Coordinates of C-alpha atoms and ligand atoms in Angstrom, one line a residue:
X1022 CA 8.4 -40.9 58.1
X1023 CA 4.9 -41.8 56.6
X1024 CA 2.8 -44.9 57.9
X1025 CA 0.5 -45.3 55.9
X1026 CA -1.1 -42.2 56.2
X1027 CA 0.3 -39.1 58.3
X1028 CA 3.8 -38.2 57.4
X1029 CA 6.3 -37.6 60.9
X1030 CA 9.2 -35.5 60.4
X1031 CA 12.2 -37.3 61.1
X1032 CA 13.3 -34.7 63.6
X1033 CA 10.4 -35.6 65.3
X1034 CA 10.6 -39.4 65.3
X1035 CA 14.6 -38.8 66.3
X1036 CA 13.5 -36.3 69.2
X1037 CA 10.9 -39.4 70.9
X1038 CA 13.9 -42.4 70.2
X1039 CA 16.1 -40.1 72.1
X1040 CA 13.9 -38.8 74.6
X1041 CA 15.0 -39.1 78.4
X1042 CA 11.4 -38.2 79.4
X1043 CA 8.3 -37.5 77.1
X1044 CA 5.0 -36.2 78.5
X1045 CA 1.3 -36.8 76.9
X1046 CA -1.2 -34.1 78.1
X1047 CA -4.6 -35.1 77.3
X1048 CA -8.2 -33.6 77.2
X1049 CA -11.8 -34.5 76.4
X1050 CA -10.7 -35.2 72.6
X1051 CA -8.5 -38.3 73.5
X1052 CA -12.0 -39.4 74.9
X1053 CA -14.5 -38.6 72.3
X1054 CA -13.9 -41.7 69.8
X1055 CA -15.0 -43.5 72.8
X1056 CA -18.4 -42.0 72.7
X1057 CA -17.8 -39.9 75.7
X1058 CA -18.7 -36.3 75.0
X1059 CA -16.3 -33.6 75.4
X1060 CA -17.0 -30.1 76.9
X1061 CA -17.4 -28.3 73.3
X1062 CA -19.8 -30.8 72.0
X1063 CA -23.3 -30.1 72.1
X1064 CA -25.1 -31.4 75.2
X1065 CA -28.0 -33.8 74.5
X1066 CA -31.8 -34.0 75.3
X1067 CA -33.0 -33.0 78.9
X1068 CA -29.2 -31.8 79.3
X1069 CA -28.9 -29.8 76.1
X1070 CA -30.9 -26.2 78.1
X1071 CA -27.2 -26.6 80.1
X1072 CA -23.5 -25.7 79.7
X1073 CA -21.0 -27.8 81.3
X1074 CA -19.0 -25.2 82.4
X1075 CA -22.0 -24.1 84.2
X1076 CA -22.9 -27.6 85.5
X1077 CA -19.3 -28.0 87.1
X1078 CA -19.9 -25.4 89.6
X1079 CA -20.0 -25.1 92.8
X1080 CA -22.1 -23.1 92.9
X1081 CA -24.5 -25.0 90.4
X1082 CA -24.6 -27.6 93.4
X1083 CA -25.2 -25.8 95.9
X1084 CA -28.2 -24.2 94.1
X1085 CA -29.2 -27.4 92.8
X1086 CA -27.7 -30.3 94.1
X1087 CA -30.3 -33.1 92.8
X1088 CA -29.7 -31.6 89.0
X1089 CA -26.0 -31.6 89.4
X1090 CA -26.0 -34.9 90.9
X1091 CA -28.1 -36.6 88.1
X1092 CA -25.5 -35.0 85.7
X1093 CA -22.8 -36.7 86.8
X1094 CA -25.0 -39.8 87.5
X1095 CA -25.4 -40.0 83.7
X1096 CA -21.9 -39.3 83.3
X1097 CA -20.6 -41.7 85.1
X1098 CA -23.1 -44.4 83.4
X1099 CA -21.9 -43.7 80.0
X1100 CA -18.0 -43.5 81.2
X1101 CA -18.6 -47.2 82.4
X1102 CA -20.5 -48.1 79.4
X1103 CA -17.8 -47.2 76.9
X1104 CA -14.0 -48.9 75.9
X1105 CA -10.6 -46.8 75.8
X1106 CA -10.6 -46.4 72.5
X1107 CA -6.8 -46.8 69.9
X1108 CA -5.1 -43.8 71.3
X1109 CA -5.8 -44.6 74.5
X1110 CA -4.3 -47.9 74.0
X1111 CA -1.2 -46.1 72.3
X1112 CA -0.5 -43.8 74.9
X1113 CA -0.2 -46.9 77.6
X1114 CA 2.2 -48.4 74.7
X1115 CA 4.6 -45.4 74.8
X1116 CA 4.6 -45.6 78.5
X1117 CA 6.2 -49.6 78.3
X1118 CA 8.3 -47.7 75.1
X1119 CA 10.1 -44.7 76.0
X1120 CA 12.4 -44.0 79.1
X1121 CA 10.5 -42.3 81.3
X1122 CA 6.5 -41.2 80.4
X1123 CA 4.2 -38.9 82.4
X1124 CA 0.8 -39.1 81.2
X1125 CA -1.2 -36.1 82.5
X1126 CA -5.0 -36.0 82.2
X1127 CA -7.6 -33.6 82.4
X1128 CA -10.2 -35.8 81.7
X1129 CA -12.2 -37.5 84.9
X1130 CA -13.4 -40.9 82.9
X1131 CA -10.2 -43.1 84.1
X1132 CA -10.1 -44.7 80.1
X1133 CA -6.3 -43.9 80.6
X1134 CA -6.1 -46.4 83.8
X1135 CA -8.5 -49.0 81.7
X1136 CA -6.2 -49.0 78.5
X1137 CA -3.2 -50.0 80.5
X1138 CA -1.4 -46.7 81.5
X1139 CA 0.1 -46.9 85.0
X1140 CA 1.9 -43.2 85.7
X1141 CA -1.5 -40.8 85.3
X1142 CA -1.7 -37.6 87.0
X1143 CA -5.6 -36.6 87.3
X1144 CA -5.8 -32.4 87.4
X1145 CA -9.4 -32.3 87.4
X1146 CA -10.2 -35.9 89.9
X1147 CA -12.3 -38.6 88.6
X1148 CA -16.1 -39.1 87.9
X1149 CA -16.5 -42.4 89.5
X1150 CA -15.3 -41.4 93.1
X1151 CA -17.6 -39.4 95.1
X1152 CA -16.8 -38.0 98.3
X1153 CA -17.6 -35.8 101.5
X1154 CA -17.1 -32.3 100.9
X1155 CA -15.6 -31.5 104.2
X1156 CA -13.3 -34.9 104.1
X1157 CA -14.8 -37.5 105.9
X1158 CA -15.9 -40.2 103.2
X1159 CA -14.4 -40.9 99.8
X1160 CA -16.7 -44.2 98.0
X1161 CA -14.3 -45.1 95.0
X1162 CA -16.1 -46.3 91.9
X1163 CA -19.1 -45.2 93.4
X1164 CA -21.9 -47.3 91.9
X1165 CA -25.2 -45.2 91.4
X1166 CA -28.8 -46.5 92.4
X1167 CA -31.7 -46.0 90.5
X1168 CA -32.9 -42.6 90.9
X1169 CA -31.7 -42.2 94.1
X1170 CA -31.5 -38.7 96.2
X1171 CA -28.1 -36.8 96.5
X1172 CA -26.6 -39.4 99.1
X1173 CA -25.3 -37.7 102.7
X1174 CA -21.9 -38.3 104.7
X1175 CA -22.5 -40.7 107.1
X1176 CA -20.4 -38.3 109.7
X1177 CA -21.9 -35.0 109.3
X1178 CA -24.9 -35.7 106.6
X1179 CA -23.3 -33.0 103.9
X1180 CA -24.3 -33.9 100.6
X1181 CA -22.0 -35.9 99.2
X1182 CA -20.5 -34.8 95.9
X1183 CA -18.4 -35.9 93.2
X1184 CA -14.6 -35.9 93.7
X1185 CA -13.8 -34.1 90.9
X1186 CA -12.3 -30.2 90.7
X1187 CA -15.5 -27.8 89.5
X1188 CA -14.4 -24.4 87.9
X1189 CA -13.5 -22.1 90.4
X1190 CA -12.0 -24.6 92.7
X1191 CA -8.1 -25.4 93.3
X1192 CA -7.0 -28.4 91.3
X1193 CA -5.2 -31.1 93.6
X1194 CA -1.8 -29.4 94.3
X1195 CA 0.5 -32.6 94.2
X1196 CA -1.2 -33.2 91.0
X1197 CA -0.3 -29.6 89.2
X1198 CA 3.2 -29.5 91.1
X1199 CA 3.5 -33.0 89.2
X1200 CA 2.6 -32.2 85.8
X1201 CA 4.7 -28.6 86.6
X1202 CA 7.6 -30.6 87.3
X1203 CA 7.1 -33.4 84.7
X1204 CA 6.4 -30.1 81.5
X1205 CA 9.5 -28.5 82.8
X1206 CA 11.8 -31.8 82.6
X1207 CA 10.7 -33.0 79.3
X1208 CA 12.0 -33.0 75.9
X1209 CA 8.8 -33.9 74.0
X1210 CA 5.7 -32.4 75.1
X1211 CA 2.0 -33.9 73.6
X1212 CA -0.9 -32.1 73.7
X1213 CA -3.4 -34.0 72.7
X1214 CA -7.3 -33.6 72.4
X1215 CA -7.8 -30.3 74.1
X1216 CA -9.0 -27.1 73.4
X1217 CA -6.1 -25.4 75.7
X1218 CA -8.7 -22.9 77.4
X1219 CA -8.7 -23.9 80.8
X1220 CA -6.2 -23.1 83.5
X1221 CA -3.9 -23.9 84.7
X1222 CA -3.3 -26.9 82.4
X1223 CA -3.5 -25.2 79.4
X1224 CA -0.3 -23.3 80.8
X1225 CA 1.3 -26.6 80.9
X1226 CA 2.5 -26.9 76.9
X1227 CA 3.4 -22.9 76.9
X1228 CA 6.2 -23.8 80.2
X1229 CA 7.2 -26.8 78.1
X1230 CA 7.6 -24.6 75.2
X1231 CA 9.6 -22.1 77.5
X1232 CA 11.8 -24.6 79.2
X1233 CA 13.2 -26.0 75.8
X1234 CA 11.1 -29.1 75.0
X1235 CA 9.6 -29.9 71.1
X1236 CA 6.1 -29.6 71.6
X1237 CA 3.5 -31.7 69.7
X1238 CA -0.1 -31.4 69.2
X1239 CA -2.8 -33.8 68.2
X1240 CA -6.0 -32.0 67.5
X1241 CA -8.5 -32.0 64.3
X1242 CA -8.8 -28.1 65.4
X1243 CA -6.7 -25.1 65.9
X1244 CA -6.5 -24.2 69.6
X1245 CA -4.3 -21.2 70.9
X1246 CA -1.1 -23.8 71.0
X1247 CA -1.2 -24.2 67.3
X1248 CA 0.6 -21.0 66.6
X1249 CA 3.0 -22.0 69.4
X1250 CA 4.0 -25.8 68.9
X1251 CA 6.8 -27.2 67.1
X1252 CA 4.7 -29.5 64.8
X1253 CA 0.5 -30.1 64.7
X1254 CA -1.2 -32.8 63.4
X1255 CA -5.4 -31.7 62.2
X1256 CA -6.8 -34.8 63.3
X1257 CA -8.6 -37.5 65.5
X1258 CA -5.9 -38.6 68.2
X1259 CA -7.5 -42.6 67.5
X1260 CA -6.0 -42.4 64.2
X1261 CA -2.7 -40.2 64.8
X1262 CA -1.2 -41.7 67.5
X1263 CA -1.1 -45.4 66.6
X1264 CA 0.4 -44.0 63.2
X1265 CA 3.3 -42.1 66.1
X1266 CA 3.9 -44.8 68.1
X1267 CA 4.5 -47.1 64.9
X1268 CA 6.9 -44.3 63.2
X1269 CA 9.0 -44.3 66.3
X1270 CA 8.9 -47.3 67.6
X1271 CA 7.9 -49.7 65.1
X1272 CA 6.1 -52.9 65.6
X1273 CA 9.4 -54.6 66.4
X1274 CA 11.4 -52.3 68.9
X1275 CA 12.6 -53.8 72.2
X1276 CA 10.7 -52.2 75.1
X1277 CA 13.0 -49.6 76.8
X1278 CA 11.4 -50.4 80.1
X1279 CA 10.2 -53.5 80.3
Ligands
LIG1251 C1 -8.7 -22.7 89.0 C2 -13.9 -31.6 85.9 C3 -8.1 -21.2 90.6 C4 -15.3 -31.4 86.1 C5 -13.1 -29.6 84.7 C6 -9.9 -16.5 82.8 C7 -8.6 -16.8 82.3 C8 -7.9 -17.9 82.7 C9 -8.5 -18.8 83.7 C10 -9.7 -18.5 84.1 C11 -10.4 -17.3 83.7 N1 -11.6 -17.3 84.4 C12 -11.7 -18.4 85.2 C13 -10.6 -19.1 85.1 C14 -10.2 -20.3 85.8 C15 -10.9 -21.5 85.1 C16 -10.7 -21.5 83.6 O1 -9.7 -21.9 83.1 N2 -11.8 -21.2 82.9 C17 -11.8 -21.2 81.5 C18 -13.1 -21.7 80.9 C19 -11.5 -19.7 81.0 N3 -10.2 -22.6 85.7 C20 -10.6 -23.1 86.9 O2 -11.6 -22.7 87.5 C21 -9.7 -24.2 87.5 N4 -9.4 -23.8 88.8 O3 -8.3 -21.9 88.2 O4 -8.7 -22.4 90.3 C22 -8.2 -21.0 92.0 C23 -7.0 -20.5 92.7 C24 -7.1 -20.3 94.0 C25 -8.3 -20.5 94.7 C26 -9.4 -21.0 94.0 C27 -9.4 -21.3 92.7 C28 -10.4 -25.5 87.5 C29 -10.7 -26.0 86.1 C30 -11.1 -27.5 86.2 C31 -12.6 -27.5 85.9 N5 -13.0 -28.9 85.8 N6 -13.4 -30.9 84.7 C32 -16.2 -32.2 85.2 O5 -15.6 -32.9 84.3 O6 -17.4 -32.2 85.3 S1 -12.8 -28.9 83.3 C33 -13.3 -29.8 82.0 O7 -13.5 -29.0 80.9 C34 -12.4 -30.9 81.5 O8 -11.7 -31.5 82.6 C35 -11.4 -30.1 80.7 O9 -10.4 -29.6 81.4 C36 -12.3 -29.0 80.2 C37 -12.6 -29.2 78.8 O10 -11.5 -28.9 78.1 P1 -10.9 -30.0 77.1 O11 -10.5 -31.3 77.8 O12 -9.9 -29.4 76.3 O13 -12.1 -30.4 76.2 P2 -12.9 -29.5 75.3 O14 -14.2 -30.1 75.2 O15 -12.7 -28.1 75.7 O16 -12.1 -29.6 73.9 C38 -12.0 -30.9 73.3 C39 -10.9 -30.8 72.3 O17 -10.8 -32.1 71.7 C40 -11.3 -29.8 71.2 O18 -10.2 -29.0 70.9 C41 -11.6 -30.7 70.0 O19 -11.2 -30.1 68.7 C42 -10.7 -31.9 70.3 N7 -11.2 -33.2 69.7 C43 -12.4 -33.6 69.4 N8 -12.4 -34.8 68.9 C44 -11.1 -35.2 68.9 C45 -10.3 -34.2 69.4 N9 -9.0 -34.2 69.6 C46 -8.4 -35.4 69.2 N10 -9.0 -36.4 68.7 C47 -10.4 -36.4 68.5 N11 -11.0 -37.4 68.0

């Protein structure tokens, strides 16, 4: 079914009317026509000597903790200066739409929650929530001052750091048990805007693949799902998945959950 633009295989467009439970798995891509910067793009000024992968450390932190700091204070400025952009906005859409939706996230920006989705599991935590490291203090939406030091816990005076899940560190387990459970249940998987090279949520199309379910991705790259998947679409998720939700559900269609 073409709208204007990419053409959906009907099988496709039958398997989503049908679906009992479709899940959306998202990365940094479903982000970037935001203006939010994913992990492969190049890092900017000051920032550009650095890889994020070697930013979201631990161990970065502890070595530096004023440098790490400021990198997610600049983060989380531009995450509060940008709008969820129109696949953000069709993702919440399918959630009202289908039966049942899960919308898992990798991404730590919360434009999911801000375009209207309600049932987000966050692997990786989210950038504007900082917290103790040893448990005492979460600050939600944590709102940075100017310059500031690396702010303490007012209990034991650890640094306080930002509650998301650094490389090397054990995502939240009800979070992966959920997105576990929700890949294995489904009968339409979307992979949308991520590379699929970080564990253990780039395992979660592969188990949906296993366990039976049509498995879609949304990428202007190939990633090691390509190969794998039952259909790919090469390009921007803005574009695609307003085309997706249209070919499915049309403009018209009674919401199947209101
Ligand atoms: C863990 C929060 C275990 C922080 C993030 C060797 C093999 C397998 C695994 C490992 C290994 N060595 C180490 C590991 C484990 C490691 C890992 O997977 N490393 C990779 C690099 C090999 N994983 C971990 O450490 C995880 N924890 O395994 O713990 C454990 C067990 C017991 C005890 C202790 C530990 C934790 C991983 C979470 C790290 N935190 N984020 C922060 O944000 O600062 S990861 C971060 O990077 C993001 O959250 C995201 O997950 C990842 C970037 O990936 P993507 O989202 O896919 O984004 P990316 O930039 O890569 O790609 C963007 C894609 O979008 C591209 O494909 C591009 O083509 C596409 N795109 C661009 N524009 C668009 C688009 N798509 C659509 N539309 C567009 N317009």
């Amino acid at each position: 079914m073409s709208t204007n633009g990419v053409v959906f295989p009907p099988e496709l467009v039958q398997a989503m009317r049908q679906a009992g439970h479709i899940v959306a798995s998202t990365g940094a891509g479903v982000s970037a026509e935001s203006g939010v910067p994913t992990f492969r793009d190049a890092q900017t000024g000051f920032w550009a000597q650095f890889k994020p992968e070697e930013l979201a450390t631990p161990e970065a932190f502890a070595a530096n903790p004023e440098r790490v700091w400021q990198w997610y204070a600049v983060r989380r400025r531009r995450v509060r200066e940008v709008q969820p952009n129109p696949g953000h906005l069709a993702l919440a859409e399918m959630e009202r739409r289908a039966r049942r939706f899960t919308l898992i996230t990798q991404n730590v920006d919360r434009l999911h929650q801000r375009a209207g989705s309600r049932n987000v599991v966050e692997l990786h935590g989210c950038i504007l929530s900082v917290r103790c490291p040893r448990g005492h203090h979460v600050i939600e939406d944590y709102q940075d001052a100017a310059d500031e030091a690396v702010p303490r816990c007012p209990l034991c005076q650890a640094y306080l750091r930002p509650a998301v899940v650094w490389f090397g560190e054990e995502l939240p387990a009800h979070a992966l048990e959920a997105a576990d459970t929700a890949a294995r249940q489904c009968e339409v998987f979307l992979s949308i805007g991520t590379s699929t090279l970080v564990y253990p949520a780039a395992q979660l199309p592969f188990t949906a693949l296993e366990c039976g379910a049509t498995v879609v991705e949304i990428n202007p790259q190939p990633t090691p799902l390509t190969d794998s998947a039952t259909y790919t679409f090469h390009g921007p998720s803005g574009v695609i998945l307003p085309q997706l939700l249209k070919a499915v559900w049309g403009e018209m269609a009674a919401p199947q959950n209101p």
